[in-house]
Short mmCIF file of C-alpha atoms in Angstrom, two decimals:
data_model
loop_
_atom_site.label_atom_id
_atom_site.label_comp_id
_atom_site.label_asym_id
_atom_site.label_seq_id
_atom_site.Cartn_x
_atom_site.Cartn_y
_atom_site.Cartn_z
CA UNK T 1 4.03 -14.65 24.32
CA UNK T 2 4.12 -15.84 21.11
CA UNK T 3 1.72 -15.95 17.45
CA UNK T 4 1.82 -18.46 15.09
CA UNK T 5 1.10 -16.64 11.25
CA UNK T 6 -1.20 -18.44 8.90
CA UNK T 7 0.29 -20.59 6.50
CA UNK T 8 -2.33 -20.31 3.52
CA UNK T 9 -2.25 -23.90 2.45
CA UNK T 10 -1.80 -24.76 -0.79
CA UNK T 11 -2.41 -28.25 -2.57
CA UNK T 12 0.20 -30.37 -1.56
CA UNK T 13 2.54 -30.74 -4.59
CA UNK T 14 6.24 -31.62 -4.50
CA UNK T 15 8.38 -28.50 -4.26
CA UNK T 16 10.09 -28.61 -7.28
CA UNK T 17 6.31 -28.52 -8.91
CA UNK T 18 6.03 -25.30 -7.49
CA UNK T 19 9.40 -23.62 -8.46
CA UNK T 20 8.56 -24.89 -12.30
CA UNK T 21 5.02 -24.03 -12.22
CA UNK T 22 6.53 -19.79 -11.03
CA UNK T 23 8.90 -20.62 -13.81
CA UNK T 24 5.98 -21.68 -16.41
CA UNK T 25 4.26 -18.69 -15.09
CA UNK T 26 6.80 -16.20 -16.02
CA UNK T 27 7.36 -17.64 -19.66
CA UNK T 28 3.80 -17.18 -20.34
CA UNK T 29 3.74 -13.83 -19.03
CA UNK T 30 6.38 -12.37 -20.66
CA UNK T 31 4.83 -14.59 -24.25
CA UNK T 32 1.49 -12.77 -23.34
CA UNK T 33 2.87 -9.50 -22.50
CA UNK T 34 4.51 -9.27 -26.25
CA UNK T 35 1.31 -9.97 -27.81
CA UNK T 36 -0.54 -6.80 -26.24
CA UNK T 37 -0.68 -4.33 -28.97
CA UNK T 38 -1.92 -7.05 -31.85
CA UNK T 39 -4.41 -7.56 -29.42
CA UNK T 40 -5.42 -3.67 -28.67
CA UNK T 41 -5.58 -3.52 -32.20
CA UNK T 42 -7.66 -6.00 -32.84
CA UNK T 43 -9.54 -5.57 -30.30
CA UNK T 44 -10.30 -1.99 -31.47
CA UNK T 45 -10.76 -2.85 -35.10
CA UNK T 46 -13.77 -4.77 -33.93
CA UNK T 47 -15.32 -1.49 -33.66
CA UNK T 48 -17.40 0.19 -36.56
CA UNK T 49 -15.38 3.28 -36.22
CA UNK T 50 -12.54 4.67 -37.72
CA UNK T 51 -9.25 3.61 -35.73
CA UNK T 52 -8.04 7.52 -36.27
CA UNK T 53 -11.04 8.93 -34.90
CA UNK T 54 -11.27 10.47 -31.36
CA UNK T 55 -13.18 7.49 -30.09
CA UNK T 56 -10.98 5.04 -32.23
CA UNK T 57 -8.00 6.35 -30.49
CA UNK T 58 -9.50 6.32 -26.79
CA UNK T 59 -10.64 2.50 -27.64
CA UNK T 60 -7.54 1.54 -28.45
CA UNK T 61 -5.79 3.36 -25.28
CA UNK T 62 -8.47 1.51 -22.94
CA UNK T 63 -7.71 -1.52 -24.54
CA UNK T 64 -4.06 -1.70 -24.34
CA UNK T 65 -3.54 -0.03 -20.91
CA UNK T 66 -5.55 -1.96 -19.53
CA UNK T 67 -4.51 -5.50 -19.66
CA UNK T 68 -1.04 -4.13 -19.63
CA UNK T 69 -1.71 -2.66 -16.00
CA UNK T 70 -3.32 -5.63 -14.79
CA UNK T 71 -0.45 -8.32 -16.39
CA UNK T 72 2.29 -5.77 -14.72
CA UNK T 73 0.56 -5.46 -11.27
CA UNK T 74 0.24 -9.04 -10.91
CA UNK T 75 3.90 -9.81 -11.94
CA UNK T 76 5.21 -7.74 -9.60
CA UNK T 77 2.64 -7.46 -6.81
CA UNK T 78 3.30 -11.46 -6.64
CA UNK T 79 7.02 -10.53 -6.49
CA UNK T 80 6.44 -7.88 -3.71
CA UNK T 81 3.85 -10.47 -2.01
CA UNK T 82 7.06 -13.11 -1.56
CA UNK T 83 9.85 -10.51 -0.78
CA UNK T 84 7.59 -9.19 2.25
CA UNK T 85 7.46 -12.53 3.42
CA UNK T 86 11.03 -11.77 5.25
CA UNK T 87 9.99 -8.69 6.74
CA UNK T 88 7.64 -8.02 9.36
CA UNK T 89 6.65 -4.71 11.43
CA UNK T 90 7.79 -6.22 14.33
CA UNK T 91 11.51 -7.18 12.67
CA UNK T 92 11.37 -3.51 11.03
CA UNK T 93 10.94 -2.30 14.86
CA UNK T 94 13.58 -4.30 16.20
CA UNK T 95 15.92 -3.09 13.02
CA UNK T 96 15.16 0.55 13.97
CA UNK T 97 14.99 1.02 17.63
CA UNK T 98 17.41 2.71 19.06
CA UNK T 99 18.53 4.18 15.95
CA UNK T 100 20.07 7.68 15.64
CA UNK T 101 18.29 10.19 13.53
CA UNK T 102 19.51 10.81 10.29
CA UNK T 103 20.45 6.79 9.61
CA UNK T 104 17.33 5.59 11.17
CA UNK T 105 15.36 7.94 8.83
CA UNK T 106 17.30 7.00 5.88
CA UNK T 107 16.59 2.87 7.08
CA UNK T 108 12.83 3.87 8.10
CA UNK T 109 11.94 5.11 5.33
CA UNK T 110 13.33 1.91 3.14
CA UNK T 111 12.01 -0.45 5.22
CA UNK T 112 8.38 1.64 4.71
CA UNK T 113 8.70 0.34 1.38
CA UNK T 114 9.13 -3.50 2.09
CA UNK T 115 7.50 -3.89 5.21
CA UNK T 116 4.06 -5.24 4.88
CA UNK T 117 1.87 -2.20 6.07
CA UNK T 118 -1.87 -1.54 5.90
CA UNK T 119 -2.97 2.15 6.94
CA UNK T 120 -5.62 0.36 8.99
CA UNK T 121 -2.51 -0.67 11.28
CA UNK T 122 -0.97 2.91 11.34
CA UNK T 123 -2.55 3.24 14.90
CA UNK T 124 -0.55 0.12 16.53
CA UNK T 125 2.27 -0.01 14.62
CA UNK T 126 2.89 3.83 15.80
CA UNK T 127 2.58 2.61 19.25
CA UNK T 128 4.92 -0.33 18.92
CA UNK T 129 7.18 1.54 17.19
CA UNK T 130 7.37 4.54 19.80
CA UNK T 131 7.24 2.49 22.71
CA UNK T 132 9.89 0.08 22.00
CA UNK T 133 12.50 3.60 21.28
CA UNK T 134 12.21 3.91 17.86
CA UNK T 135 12.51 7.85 17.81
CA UNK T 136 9.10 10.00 16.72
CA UNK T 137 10.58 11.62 13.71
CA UNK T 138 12.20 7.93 12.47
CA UNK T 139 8.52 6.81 12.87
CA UNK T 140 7.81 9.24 10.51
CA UNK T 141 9.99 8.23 7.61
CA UNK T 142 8.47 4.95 7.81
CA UNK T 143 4.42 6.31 8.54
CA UNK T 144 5.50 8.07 5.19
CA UNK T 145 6.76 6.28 2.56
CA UNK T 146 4.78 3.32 3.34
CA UNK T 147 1.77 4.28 1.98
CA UNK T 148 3.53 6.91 -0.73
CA UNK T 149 6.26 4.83 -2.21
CA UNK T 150 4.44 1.39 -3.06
CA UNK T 151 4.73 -0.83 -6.03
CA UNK T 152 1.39 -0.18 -7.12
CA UNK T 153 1.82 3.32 -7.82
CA UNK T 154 5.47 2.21 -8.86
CA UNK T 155 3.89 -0.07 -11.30
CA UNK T 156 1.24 1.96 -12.54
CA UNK T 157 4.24 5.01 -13.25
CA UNK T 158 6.58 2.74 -14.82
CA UNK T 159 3.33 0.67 -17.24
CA UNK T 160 1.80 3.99 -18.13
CA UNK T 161 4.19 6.95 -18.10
CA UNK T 162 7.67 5.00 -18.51
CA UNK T 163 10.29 3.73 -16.02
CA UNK T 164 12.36 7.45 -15.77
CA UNK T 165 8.99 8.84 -13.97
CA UNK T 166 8.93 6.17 -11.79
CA UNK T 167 12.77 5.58 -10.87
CA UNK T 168 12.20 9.52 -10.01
CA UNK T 169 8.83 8.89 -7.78
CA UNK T 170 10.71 6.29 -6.05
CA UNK T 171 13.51 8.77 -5.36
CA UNK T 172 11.57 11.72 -4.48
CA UNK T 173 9.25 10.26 -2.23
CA UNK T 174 12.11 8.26 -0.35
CA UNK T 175 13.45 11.73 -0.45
CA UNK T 176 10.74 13.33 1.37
CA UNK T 177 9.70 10.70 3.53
CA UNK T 178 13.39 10.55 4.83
CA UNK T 179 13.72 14.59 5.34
CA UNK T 180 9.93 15.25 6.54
CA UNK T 181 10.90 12.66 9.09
CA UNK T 182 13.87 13.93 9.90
CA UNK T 183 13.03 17.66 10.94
CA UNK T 184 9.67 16.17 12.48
CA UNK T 185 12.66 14.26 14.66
CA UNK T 186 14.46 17.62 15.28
CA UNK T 187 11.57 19.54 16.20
CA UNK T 188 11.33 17.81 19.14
CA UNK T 189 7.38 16.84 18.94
CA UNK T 190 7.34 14.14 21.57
CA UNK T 191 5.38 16.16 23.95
CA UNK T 192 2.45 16.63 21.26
CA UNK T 193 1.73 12.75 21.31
CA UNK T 194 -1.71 12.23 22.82
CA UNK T 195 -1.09 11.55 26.52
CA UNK T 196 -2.17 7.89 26.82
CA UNK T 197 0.41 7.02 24.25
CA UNK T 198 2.98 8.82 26.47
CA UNK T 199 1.98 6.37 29.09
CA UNK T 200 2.43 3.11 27.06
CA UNK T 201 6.18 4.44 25.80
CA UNK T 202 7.07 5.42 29.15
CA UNK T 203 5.51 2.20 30.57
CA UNK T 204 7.77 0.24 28.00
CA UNK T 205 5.35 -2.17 29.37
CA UNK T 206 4.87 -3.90 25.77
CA UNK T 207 5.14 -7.41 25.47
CA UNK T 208 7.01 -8.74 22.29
CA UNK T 209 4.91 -11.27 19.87
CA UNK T 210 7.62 -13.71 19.61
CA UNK T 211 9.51 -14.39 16.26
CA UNK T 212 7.70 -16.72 13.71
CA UNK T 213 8.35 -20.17 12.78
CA UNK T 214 10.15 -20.44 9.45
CA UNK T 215 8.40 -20.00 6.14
CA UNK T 216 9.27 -22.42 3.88
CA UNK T 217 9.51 -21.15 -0.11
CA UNK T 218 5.75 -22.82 -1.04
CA UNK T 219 4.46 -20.99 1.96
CA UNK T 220 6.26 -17.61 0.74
CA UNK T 221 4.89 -18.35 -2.67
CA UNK T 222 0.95 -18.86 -1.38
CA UNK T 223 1.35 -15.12 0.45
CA UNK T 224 2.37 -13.93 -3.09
CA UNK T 225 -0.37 -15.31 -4.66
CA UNK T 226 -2.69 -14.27 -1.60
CA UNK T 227 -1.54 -10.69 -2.13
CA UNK T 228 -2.46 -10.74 -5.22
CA UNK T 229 -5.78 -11.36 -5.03
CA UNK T 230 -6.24 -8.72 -2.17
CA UNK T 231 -4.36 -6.37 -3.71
CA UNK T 232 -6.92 -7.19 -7.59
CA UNK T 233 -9.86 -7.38 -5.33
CA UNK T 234 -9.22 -3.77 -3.80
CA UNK T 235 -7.75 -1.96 -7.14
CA UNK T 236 -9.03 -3.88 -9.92
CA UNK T 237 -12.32 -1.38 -10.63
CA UNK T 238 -9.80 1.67 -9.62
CA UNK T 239 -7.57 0.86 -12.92
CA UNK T 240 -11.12 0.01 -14.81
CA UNK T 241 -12.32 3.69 -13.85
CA UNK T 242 -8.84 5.60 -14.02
CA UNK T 243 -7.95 4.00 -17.13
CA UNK T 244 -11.20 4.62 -18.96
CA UNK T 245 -11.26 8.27 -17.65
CA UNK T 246 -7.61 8.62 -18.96
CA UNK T 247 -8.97 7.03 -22.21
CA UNK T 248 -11.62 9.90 -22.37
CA UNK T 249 -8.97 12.97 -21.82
CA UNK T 250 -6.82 11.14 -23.93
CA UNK T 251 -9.44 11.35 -26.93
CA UNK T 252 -11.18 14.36 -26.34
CA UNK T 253 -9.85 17.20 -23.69
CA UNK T 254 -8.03 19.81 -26.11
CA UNK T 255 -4.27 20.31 -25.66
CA UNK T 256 -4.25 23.32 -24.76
CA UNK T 257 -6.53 23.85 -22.14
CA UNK T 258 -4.02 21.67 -19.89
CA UNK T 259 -1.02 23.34 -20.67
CA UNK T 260 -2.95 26.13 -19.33
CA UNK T 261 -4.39 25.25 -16.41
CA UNK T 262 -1.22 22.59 -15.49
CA UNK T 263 1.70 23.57 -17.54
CA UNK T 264 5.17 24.34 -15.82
CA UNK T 265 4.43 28.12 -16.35
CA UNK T 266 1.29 28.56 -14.32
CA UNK T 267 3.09 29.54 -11.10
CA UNK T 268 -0.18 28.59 -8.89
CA UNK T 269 -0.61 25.04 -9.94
CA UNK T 270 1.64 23.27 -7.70
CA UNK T 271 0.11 24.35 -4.40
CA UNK T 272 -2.81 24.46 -6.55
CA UNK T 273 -2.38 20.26 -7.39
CA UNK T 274 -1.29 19.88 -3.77
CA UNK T 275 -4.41 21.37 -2.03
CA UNK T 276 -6.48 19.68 -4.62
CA UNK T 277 -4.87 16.21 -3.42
CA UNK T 278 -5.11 16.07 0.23
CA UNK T 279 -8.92 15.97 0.46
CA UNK T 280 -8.63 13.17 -2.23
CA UNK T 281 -8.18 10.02 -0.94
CA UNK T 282 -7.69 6.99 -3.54
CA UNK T 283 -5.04 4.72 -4.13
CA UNK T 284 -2.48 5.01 -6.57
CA UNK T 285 -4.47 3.02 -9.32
CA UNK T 286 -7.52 5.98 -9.42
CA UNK T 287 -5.26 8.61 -9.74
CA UNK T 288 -2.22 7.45 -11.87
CA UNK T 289 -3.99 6.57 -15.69
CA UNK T 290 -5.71 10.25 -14.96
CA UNK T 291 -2.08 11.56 -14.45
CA UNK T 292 -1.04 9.68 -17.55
CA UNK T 293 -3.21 11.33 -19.79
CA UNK T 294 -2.81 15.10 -18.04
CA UNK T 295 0.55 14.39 -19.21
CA UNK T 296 0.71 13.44 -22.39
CA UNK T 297 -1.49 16.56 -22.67
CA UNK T 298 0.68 19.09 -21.81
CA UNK T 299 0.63 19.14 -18.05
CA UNK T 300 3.74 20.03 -16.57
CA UNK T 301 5.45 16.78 -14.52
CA UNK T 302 6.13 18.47 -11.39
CA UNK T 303 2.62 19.65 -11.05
CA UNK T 304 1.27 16.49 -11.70
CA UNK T 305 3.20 14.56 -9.80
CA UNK T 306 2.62 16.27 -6.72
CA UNK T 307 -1.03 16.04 -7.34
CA UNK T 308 -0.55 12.45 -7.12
CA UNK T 309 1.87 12.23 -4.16
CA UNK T 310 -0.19 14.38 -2.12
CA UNK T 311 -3.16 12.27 -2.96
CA UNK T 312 -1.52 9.26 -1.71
CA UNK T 313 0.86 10.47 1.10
CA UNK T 314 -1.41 13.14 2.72
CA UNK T 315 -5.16 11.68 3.15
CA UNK T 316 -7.83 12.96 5.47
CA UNK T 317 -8.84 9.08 6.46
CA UNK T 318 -5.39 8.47 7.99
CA UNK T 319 -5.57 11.61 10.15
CA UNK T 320 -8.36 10.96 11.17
CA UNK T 321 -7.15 7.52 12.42
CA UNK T 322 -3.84 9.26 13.71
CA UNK T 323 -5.78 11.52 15.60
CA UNK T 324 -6.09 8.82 18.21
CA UNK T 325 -2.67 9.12 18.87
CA UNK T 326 -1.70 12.60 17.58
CA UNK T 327 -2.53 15.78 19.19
CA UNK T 328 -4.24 18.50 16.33
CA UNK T 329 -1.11 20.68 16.43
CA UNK T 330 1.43 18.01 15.86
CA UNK T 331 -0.83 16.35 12.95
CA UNK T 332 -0.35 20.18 11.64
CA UNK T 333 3.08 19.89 11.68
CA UNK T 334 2.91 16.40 10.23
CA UNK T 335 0.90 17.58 7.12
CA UNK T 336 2.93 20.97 6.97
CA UNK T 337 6.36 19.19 6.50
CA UNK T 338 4.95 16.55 3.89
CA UNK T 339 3.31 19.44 1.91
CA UNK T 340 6.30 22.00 1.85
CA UNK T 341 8.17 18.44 0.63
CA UNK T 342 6.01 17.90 -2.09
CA UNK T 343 6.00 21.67 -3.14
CA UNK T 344 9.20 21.67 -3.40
CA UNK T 345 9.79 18.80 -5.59
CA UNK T 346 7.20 20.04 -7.67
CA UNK T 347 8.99 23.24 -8.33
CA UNK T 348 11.93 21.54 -8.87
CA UNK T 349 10.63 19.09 -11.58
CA UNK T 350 8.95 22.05 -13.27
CA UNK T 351 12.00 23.48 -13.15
CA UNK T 352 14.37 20.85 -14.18
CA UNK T 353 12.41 19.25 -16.79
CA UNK D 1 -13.79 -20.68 25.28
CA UNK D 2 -13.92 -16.53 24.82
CA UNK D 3 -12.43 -15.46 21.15
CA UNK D 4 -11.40 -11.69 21.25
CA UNK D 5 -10.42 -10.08 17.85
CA UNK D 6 -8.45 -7.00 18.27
CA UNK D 7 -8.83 -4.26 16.10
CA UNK D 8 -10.69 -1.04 14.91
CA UNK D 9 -12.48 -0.51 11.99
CA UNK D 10 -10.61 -2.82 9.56
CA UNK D 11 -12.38 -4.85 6.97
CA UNK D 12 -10.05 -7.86 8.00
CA UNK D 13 -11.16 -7.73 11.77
CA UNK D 14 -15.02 -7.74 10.78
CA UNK D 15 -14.16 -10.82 8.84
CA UNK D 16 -11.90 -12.62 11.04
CA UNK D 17 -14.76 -12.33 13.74
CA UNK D 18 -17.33 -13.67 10.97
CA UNK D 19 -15.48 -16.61 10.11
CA UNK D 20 -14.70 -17.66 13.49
CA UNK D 21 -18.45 -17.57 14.62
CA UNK D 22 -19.36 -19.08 11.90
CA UNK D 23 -17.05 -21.92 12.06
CA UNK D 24 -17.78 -22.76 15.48
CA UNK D 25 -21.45 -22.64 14.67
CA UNK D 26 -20.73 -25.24 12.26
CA UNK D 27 -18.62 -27.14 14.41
CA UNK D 28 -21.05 -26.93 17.71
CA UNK D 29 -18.25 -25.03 19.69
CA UNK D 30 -19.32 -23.09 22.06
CA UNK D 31 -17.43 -19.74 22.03
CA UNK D 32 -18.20 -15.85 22.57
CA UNK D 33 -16.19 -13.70 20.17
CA UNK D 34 -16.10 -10.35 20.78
CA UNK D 35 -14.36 -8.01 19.16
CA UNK D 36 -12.39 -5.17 21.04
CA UNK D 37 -11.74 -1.37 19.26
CA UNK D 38 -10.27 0.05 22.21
CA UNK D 39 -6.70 1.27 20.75
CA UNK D 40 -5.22 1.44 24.42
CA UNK D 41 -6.38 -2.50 24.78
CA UNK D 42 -5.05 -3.44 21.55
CA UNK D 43 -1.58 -2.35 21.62
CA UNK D 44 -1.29 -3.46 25.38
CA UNK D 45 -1.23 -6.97 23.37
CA UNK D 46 2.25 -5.61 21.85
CA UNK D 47 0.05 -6.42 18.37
CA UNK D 48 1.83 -3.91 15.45
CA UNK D 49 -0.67 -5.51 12.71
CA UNK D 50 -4.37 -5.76 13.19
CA UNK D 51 -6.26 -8.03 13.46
CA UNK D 52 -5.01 -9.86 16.41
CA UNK D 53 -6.98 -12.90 18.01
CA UNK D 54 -6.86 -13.74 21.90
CA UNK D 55 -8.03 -17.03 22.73
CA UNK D 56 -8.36 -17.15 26.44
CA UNK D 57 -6.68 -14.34 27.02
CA UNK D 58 -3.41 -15.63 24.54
CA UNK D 59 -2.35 -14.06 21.53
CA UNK D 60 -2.16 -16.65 18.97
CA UNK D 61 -2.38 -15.02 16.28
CA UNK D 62 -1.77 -11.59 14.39
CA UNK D 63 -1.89 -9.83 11.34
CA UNK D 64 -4.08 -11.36 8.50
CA UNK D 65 -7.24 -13.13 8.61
CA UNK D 66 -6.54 -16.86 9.52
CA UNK D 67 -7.27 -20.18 7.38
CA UNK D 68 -9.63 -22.04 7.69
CA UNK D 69 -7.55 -24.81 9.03
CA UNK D 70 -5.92 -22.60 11.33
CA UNK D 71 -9.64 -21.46 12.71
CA UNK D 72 -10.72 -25.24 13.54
CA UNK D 73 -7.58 -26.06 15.27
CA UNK D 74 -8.02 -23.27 17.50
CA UNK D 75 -11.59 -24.09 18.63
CA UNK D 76 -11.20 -27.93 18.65
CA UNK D 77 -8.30 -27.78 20.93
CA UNK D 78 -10.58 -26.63 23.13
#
């Protein structure tokens, strides 16, 4: 059996009109991009209010993060678009089953990252992973860092915060997707799947949707383009909203009151951020310019970054959906391994920073 | 010709289905689509990325919501 993908078609051009116009692109972006704070600043000096003032400085805030956000999210949401053009969850599969533990985690949980993954999917691409041998706990690794380690929370880290936070994000939730799926893999949970899915992978009954035809560069170019506008059309009032809320605590909440409630020596606030996160469920671009601002006043790293990654990785939506396939015990263990992960790197950022 | 779209609960399923009833509307074809939430059914199609659409009981296509192109060449081949 075999399924053609859709091409999105794109005015027919010749190629080398293509590669120039990306090129063109790029040049004005990065001519744009360097022209940002002259524009916050003017932007904000069309206010009658003093530039220094509380509001002056949350104007200005809005007005810079915000286009900066949206010109760094499309840059590399387009790149991310055209690099997941060569993967699919069906080459991922093939890549990982069969795989031992330990280097199938370490591959799973990469491949999370570039595979193109919606959490609407989670449900089949489960099954097709299991059933075709790709072991539970190397499902795992990938079930985990696809929705935690993505390039719009990337993005929104390295834009707002600065690249170290999000070179470390990228690490530590690699990190824990790779080790929460590898003890998952060593407990042995196989049993705890929900017994029609225990059919189906002893069945191995699945038929294979047969390999593509080739993309050619203009096609991989109109998926780029494609995911950015789905990608805009699903986050675009999230940064709006996060970034105008950051704006706000960035003007007015007092300094100390954070270093309080969220500074590194308040014990409590790690599990406190975690348990606060799981009910949550936004993406990445609600919850990051809110993290920005907690930051810059006073709140400790570790605690807020495991506020955000158990926002993102742990959400009550996607167990709910893996409940079709997951018995309630071994979605406990599931959540249990991913929140002692997150604990403990935010102890250990507290700690080291 | 009978149009299945596989797949629960995502926005891209409802509008796959849309757009192909609409465009065969347009075009006078005379299809059913129905669209088909049972999990067990889905993955017995081997489909990893929803939505999936069976045409006649084939899996032609998977994964995103298909062009308009792609849409009329389906239901004029018929």
């Amino acid at each position: 059996m075999s399924a053609e993908t859709s091409h999105p078609v794109l005015p027919a051009r010749p190629d080398w009109q293509w590669h120039l116009g990306v090129v063109a692109f790029l040049v004005v972006w990065w001519l744009v991009y360097q022209q940002l704070i002259p524009f916050s600043e003017w932007v904000t000096a069309l206010f009658p209010i003093d530039r220094h003032s509380h509001t002056g400085e949350a104007i200005a805030f809005f007005f810079y993060d915000v286009p900066k956000v949206m010109m760094l999210l499309t840059l590399i949401v387009f790149a991310m678009g055209v690099v997941r053009t060569w993967f699919s969850p069906e080459k991922t599969r093939a890549l990982l089953s069969g795989k031992r533990e330990g280097v199938g985690n370490v591959m799973s949980a990469g491949l999370g990252i570039l595979t193109p993954f919606c959490s609407c999917s989670a449900v089949p691409l489960f099954i097709g992973f299991v059933s075709a041998g790709v072991p539970l706990g190397v499902t795992f690794s990938f079930l985990i860092a696809a929705p935690m380690v993505n390039e719009v929370a990337l993005v929104l880290l390295f834009g707002l915060v600065g690249w170290q936070v999000a070179v470390t994000y990228l690490a530590f939730g690699l990190g824990i997707a790779i080790v929460a799926g590898f003890v998952i893999g060593k407990l042995r949970l196989e049993g705890w799947l929900q017994d029609w899915v225990r059919d189906i992978h002893s069945g191995a009954n699945t038929p294979v949707v047969g390999e593509d035809e080739p993309l050619t560069m203009i096609n991989r170019y109109a998926l780029g383009i494609e995911a950015v506008r789905e990608i805009f059309g699903k986050v675009w009032i999230w940064i709006i909203l996060g970034i105008g809320m950051g704006a706000l605590i960035h003007g007015y909440v007092p300094e100390d009151l954070m270093v309080r409630i969220m500074g590194a020596e308040a014990w409590w606030s790690v599990p406190a951020a975690v348990v606060m996160g799981v009910p949550m469920y936004t993406n990445a671009a609600g919850v990051i310019p809110i993290v920005e601002a907690l930051l810059g006043k006073g709140a400790a790293l570790g605690t807020v970054l495991a506020f955000m990654m158990s926002v993102i990785a742990l959400s009550l939506p996607e167990m709910i959906i893996l409940r079709q396939v997951l018995t309630l015990r071994l979605i406990a263990v599931f959540v249990g391994v991913v929140a002692s992960g997150i604990l403990a790197v935010g102890f250990l950022f507290n700690l080291i920073f | 010709m009978e149009i299945k779209v596989l797949g629960a609960g995502c926005a891209k399923c409802k509008t796959t289905a849309a757009q192909i009833t609409s465009i065969a509307s347009q075009l006078g074809v005379d299809v059913t689509v129905t669209k088909v939430e049972d999990m067990a059914v889905i993955v017995s199609h081997g489909i990893m990325s929803t939505p999936g659409v069976l045409i006649d009981g084939k899996l032609v296509h998977v994964g995103s919501v298909p062009d308009r192109a792609q849409i009329e060449a389906w239901l004029s081949a018929a």
